[in-house]
mmCIF file of C-alpha atoms in Angstrom:
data_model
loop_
_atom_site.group_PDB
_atom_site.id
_atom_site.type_symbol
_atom_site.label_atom_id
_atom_site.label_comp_id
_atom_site.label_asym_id
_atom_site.label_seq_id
_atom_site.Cartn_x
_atom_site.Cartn_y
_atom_site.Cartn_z
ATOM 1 C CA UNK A 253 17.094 -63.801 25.461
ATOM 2 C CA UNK A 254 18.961 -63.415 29.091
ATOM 3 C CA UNK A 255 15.948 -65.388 30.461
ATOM 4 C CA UNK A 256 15.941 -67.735 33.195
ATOM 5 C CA UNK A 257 16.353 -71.239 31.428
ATOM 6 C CA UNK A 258 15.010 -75.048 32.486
ATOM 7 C CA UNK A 259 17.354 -77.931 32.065
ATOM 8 C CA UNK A 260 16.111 -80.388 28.990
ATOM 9 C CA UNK A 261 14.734 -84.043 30.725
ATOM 10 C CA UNK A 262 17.877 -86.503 30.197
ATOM 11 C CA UNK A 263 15.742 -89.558 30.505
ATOM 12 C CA UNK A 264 16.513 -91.606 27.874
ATOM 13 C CA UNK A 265 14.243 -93.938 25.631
ATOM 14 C CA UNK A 266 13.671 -97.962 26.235
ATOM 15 C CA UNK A 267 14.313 -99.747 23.293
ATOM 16 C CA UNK A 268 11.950 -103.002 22.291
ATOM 17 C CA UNK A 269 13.875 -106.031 21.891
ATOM 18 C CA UNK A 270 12.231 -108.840 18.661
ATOM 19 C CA UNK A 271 11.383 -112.472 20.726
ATOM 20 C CA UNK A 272 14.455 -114.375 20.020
ATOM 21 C CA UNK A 273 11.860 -116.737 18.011
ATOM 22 C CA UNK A 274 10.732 -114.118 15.739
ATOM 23 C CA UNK A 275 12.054 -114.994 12.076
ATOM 24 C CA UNK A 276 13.378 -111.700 9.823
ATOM 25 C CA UNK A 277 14.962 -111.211 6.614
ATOM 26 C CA UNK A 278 17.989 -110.015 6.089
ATOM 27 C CA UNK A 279 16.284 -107.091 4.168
ATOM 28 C CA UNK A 280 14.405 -106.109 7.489
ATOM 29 C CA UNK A 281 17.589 -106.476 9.452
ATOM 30 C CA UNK A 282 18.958 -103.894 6.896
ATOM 31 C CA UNK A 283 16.147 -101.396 7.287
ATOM 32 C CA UNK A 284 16.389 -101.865 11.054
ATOM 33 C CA UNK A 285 19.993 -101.132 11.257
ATOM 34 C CA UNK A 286 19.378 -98.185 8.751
ATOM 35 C CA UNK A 287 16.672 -96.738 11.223
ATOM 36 C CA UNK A 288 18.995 -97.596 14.633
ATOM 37 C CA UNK A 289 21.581 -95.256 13.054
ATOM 38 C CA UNK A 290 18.923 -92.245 11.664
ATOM 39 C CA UNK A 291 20.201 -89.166 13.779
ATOM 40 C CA UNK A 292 17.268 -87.155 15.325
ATOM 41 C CA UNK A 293 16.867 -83.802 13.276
ATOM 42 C CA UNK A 294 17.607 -81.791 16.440
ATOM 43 C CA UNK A 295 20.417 -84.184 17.410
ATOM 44 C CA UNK A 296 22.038 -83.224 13.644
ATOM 45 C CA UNK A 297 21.440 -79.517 14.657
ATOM 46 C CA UNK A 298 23.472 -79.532 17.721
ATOM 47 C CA UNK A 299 26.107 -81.499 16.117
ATOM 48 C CA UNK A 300 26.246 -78.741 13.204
ATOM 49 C CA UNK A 301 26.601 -76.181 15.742
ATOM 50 C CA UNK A 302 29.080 -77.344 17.336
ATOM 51 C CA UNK A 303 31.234 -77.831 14.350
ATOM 52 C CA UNK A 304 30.123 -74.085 12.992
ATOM 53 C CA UNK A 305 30.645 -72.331 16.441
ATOM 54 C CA UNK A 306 33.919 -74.136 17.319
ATOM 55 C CA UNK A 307 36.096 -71.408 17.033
ATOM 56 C CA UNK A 308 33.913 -68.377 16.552
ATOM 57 C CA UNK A 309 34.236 -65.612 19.195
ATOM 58 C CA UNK A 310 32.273 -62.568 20.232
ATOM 59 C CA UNK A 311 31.571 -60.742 16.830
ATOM 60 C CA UNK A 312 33.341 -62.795 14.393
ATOM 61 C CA UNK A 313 30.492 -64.328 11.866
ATOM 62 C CA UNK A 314 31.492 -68.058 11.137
ATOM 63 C CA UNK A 315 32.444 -68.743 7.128
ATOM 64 C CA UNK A 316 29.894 -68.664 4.550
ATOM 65 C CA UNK A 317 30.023 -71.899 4.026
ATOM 66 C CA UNK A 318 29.499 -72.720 7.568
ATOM 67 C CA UNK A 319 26.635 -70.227 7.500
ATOM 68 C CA UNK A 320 24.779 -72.252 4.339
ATOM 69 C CA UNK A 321 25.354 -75.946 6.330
ATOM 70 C CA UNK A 322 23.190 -74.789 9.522
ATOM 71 C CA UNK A 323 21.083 -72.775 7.477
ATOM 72 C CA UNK A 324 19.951 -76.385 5.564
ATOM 73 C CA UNK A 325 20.045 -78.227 8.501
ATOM 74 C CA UNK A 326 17.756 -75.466 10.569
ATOM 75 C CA UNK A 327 15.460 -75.263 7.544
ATOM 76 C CA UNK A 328 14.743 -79.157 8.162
ATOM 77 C CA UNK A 329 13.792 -79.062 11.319
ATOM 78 C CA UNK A 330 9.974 -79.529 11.907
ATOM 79 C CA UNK A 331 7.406 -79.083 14.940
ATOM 80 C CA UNK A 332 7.333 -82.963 15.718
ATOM 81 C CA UNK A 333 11.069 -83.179 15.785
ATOM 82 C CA UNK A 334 11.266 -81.559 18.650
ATOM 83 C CA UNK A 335 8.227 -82.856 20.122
ATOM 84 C CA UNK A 336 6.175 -79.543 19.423
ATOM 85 C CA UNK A 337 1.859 -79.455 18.750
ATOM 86 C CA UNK A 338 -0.002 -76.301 18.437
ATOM 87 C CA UNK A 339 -2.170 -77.657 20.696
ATOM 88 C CA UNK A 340 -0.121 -77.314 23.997
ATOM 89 C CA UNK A 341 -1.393 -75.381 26.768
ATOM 90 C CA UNK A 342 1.745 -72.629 25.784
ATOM 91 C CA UNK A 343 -0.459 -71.231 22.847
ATOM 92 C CA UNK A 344 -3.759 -70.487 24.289
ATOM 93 C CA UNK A 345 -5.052 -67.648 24.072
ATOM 94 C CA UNK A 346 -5.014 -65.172 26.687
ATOM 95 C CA UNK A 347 -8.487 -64.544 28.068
ATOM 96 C CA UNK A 348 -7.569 -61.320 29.912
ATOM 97 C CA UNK A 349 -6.104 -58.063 28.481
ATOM 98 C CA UNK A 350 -2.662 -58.921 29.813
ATOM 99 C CA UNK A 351 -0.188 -58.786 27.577
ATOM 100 C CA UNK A 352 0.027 -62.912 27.258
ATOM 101 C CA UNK A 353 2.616 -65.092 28.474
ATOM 102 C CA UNK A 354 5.950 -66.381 26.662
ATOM 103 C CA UNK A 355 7.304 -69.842 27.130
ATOM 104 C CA UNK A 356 11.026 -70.860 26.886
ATOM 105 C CA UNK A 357 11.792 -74.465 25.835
ATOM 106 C CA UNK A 358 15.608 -74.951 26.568
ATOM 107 C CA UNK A 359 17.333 -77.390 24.581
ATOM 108 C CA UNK A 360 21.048 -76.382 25.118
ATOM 109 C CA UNK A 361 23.480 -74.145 25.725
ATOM 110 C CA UNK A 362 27.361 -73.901 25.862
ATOM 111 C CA UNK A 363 29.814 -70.882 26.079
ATOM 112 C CA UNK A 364 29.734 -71.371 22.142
ATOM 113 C CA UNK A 365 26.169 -71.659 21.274
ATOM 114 C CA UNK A 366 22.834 -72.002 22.451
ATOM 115 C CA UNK A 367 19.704 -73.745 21.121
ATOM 116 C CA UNK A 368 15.907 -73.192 22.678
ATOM 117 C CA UNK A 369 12.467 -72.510 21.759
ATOM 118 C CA UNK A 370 9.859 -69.445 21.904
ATOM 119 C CA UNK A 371 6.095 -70.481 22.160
ATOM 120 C CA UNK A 372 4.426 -67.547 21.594
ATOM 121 C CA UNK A 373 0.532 -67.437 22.218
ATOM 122 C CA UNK A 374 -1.583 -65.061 19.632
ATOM 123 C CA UNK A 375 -0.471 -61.075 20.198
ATOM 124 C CA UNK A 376 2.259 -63.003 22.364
ATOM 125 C CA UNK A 377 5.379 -60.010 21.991
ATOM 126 C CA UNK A 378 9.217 -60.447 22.549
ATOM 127 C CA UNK A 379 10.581 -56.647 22.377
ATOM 128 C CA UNK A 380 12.529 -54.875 21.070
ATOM 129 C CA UNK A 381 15.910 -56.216 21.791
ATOM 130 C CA UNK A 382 19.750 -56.772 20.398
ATOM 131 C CA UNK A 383 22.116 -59.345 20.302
ATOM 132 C CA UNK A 384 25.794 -57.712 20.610
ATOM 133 C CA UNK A 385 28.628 -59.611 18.777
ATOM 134 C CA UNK A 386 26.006 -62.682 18.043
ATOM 135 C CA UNK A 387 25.008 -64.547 14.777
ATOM 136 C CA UNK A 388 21.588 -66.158 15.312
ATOM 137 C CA UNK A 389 19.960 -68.127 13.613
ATOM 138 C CA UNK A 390 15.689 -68.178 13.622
ATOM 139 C CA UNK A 391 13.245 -71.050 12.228
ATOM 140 C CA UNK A 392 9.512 -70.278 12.566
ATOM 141 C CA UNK A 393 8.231 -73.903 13.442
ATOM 142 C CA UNK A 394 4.700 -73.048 12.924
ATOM 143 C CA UNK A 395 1.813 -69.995 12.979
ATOM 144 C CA UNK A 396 2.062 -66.047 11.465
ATOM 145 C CA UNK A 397 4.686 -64.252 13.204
ATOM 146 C CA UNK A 398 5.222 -60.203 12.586
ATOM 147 C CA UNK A 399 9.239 -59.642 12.676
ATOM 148 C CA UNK A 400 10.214 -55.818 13.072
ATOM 149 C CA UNK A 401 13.903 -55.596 12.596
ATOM 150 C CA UNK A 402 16.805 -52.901 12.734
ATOM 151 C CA UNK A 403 20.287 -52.082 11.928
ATOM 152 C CA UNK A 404 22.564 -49.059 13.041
ATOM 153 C CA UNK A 405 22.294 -46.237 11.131
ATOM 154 C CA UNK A 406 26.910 -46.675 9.826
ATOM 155 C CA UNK A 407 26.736 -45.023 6.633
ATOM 156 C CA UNK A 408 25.885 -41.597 6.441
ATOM 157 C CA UNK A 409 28.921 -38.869 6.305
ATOM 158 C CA UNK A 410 30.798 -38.766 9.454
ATOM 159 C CA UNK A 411 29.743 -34.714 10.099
ATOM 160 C CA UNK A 412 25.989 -36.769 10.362
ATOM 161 C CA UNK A 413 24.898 -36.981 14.114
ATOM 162 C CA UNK A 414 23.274 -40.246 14.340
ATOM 163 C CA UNK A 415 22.647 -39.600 18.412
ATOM 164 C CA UNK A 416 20.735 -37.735 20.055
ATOM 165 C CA UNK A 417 21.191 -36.394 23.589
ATOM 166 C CA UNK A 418 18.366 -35.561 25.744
ATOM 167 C CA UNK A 419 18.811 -32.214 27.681
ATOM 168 C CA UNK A 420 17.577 -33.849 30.771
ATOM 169 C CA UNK A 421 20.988 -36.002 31.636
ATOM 170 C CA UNK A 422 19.120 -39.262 33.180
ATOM 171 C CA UNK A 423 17.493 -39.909 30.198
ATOM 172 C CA UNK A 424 18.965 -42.283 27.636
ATOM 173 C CA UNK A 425 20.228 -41.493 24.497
ATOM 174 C CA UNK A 426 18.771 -41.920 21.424
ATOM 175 C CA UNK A 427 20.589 -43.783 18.161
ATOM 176 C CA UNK A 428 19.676 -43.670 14.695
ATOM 177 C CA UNK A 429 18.690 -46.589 13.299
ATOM 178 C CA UNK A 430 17.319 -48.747 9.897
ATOM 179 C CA UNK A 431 14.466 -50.796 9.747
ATOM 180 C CA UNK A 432 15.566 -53.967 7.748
ATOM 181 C CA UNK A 433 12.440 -56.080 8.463
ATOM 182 C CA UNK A 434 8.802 -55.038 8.791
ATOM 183 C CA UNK A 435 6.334 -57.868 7.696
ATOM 184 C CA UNK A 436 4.145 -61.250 8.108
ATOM 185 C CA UNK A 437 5.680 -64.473 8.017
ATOM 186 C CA UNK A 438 4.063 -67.845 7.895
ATOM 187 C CA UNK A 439 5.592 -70.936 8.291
ATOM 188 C CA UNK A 440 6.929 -72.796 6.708
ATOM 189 C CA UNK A 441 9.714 -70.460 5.743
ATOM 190 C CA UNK A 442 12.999 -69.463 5.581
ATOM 191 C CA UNK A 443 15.375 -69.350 8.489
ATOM 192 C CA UNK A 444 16.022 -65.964 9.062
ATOM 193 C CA UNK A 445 20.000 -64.918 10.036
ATOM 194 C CA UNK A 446 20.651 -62.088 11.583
ATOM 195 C CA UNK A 447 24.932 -60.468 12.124
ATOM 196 C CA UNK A 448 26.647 -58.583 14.500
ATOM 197 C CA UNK A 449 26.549 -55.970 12.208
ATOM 198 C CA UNK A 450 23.751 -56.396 9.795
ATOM 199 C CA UNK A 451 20.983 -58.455 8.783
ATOM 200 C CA UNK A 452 18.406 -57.115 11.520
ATOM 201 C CA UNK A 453 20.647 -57.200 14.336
ATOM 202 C CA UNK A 454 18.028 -55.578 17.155
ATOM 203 C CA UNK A 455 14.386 -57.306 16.349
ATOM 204 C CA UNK A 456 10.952 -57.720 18.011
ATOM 205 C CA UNK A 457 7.961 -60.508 17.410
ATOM 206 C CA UNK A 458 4.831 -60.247 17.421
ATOM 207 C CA UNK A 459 2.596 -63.573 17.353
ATOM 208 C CA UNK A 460 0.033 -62.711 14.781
ATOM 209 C CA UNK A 461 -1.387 -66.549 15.968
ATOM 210 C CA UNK A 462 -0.030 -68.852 18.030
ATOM 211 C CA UNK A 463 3.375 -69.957 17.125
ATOM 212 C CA UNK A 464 6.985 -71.249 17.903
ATOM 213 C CA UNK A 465 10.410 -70.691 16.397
ATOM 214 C CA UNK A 466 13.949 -72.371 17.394
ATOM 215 C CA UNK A 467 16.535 -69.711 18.036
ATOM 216 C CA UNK A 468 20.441 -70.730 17.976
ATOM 217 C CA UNK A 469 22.639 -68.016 19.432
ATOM 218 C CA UNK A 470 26.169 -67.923 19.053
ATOM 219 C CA UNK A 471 27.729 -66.898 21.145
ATOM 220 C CA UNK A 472 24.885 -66.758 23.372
ATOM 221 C CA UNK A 473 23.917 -63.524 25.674
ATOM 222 C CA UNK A 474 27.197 -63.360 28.402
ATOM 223 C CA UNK A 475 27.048 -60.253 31.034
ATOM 224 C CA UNK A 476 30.531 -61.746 32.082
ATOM 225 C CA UNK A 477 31.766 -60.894 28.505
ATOM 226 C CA UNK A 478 29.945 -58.159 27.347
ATOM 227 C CA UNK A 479 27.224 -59.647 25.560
ATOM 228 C CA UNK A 480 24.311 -58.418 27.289
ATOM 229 C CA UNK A 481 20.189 -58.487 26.272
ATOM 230 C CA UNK A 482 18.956 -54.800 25.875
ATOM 231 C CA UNK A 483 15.763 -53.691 25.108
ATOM 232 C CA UNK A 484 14.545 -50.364 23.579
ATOM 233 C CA UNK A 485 12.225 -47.933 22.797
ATOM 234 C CA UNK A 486 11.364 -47.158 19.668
ATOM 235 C CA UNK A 487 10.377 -43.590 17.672
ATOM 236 C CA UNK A 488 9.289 -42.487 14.215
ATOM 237 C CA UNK A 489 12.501 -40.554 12.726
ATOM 238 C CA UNK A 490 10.148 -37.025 12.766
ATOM 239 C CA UNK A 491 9.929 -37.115 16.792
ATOM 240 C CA UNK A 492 13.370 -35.482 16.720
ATOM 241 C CA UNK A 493 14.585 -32.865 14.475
ATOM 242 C CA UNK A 494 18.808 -32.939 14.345
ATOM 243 C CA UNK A 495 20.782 -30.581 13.681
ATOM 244 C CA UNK A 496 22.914 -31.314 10.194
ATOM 245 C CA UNK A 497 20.859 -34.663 9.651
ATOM 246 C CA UNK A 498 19.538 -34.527 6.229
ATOM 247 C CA UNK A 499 17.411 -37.664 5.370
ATOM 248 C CA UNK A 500 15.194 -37.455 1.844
ATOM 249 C CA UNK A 501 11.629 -36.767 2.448
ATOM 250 C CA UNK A 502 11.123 -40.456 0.646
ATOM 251 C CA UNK A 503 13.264 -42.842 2.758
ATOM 252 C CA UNK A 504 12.220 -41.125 6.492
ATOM 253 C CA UNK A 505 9.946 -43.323 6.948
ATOM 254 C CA UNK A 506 12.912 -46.090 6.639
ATOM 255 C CA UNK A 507 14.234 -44.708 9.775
ATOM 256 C CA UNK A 508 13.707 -44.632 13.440
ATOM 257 C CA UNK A 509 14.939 -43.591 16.534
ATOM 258 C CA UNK A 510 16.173 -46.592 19.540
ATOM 259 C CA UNK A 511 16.308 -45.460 23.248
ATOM 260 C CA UNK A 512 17.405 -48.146 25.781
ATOM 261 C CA UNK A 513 14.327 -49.225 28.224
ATOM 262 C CA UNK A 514 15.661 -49.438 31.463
ATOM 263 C CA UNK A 515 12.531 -51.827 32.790
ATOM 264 C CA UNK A 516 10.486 -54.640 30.931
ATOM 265 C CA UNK A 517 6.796 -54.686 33.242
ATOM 266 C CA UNK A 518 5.260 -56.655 30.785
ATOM 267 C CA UNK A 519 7.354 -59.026 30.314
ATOM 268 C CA UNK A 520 6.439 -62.584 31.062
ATOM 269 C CA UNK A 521 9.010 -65.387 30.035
ATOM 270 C CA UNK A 522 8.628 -68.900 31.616
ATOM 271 C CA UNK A 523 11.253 -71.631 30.800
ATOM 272 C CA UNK A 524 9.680 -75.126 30.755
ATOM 273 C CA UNK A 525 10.913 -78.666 30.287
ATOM 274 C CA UNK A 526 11.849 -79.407 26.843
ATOM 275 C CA UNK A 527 10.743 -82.745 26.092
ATOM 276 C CA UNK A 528 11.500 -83.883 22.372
ATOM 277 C CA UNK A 529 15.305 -86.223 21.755
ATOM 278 C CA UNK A 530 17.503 -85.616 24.189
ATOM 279 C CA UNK A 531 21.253 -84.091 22.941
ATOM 280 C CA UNK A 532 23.835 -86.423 22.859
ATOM 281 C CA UNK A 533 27.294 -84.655 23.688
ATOM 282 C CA UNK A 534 30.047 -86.690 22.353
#
């Protein structure tokens, strides 16, 4: 999200040693090896990302199969394996009219890949925004989220302006784009995937009640390489009347019009200390 992000707590966890006199069968010293070697949910994520994201670069979408793999291992991942409870202060509600806080949880983050967490508080918003050249990867952990998502407008004929140019020169353009996602979702559900080209690549969230979901980015956001956060405005498709842009009455509602947002006032992101299994990088 091109916010400032807290490094994860690396302490690691005591282990109990048995009494030396303490008497087990070898069925228990089975089932204790079994659980010694159990990989931590989130531990199997990052290990899955760094096998999908190896070799992927700016706006190259790793292979379906690769896709399916971290899709099943995202869709696994629950609240308490990452040390997560609705109850945490980061989900109160707001008691003021302020447009309430959001709280970053950062769990990792390479030049391949990044993994953190959103905790969004109720009517909690992350706007409008893109993610150039990125596949990510979303897993509502808990709560009702709204998801309002958008692809450029690539297929109409090529004599179909799909900008528009405000007369006064400071002002950013506008683009033509598609809604691809306007609804409630409840967890638990379905990751959600999103492409450099398609799939909802610019989105916002709303926290219809207090929730959380995991984001993996990869690449993640890079100003160094082109891969910078933007946020925009949105407006309905009949703001603007264009010139030799024919739409069917029907579908205009399908349709809206993105201007870059320059500033973000409202904006409150706070990056906090992460505190479920620490990664193990091999």
């Amino acid at each position: 999200m091109g916010i400032e992000r807290t490094l994860a707590d690396r302490k690691r966890r005591d282990f109990c040693e048995l009494p030396k006199e303490t008497i087990t069968s070898s069925k228990s010293r089975r089932n204790r090896r079994r659980q010694k070697k159990t990989t931590p949910p989130v531990q199997k994520l990052f290990e899955t990302c760094k096998e999908v994201f190896e070799s992927v670069e700016t706006g190259i979408v790793p292979p379906t199969q690769d896709i399916d793999k971290l899709r099943s291992v995202l869709d696994g991942i629950k609240p308490e394996d990452v040390d997560l409870k609705p109850d945490m202060p980061y989900f109160r509600e707001n008691a003021s009219h302020r447009r309430p806080k959001i709280t970053y949880l950062h769990i990792y983050e390479c030049e391949k890949f990044s993994m953190g967490i959103f905790c969004l508080p109720p009517s909690g918003v992350i706007p409008l925004h893109n993610h150039p050249g990125m596949t990510v990867f979303s897993k509502l952990l808990f709560g009702t989220m709204h998801i309002k998502s958008y692809d450029w407008v690539v297929d109409l004929p090529p004599e179909s302006p799909t900008i528009v140019k405000p007369s006064e020169s400071q002002i950013p353009e506008l683009r033509l784009a598609k809604i691809k996602v306007d609804d409630d979702f409840t967890a638990p559900c379905n990751p959600s995937i999103l492409y450099p080209e398609d799939g909802g690549n610019l989105h916002c969230f709303t926290a219809v009640t207090a929730c959380a979901f995991l984001d993996v980015l990869g690449p993640p956001y890079s100003d160094f390489e082109g891969r910078h956060c933007t946020y925009y405005t949105n407006y309905p498709f009949s703001n603007f009347s264009v010139e030799g842009l024919s739409i069917p009455e029907e579908e205009k509602k399908a349709y809206e019009w993105l201007q870059e947002k320059d500033q973000l006032e409202d904006l409150k992101v706070e990056g906090k200390m992460y505190s479920g299994p620490t990664i193990v990088e091999n």
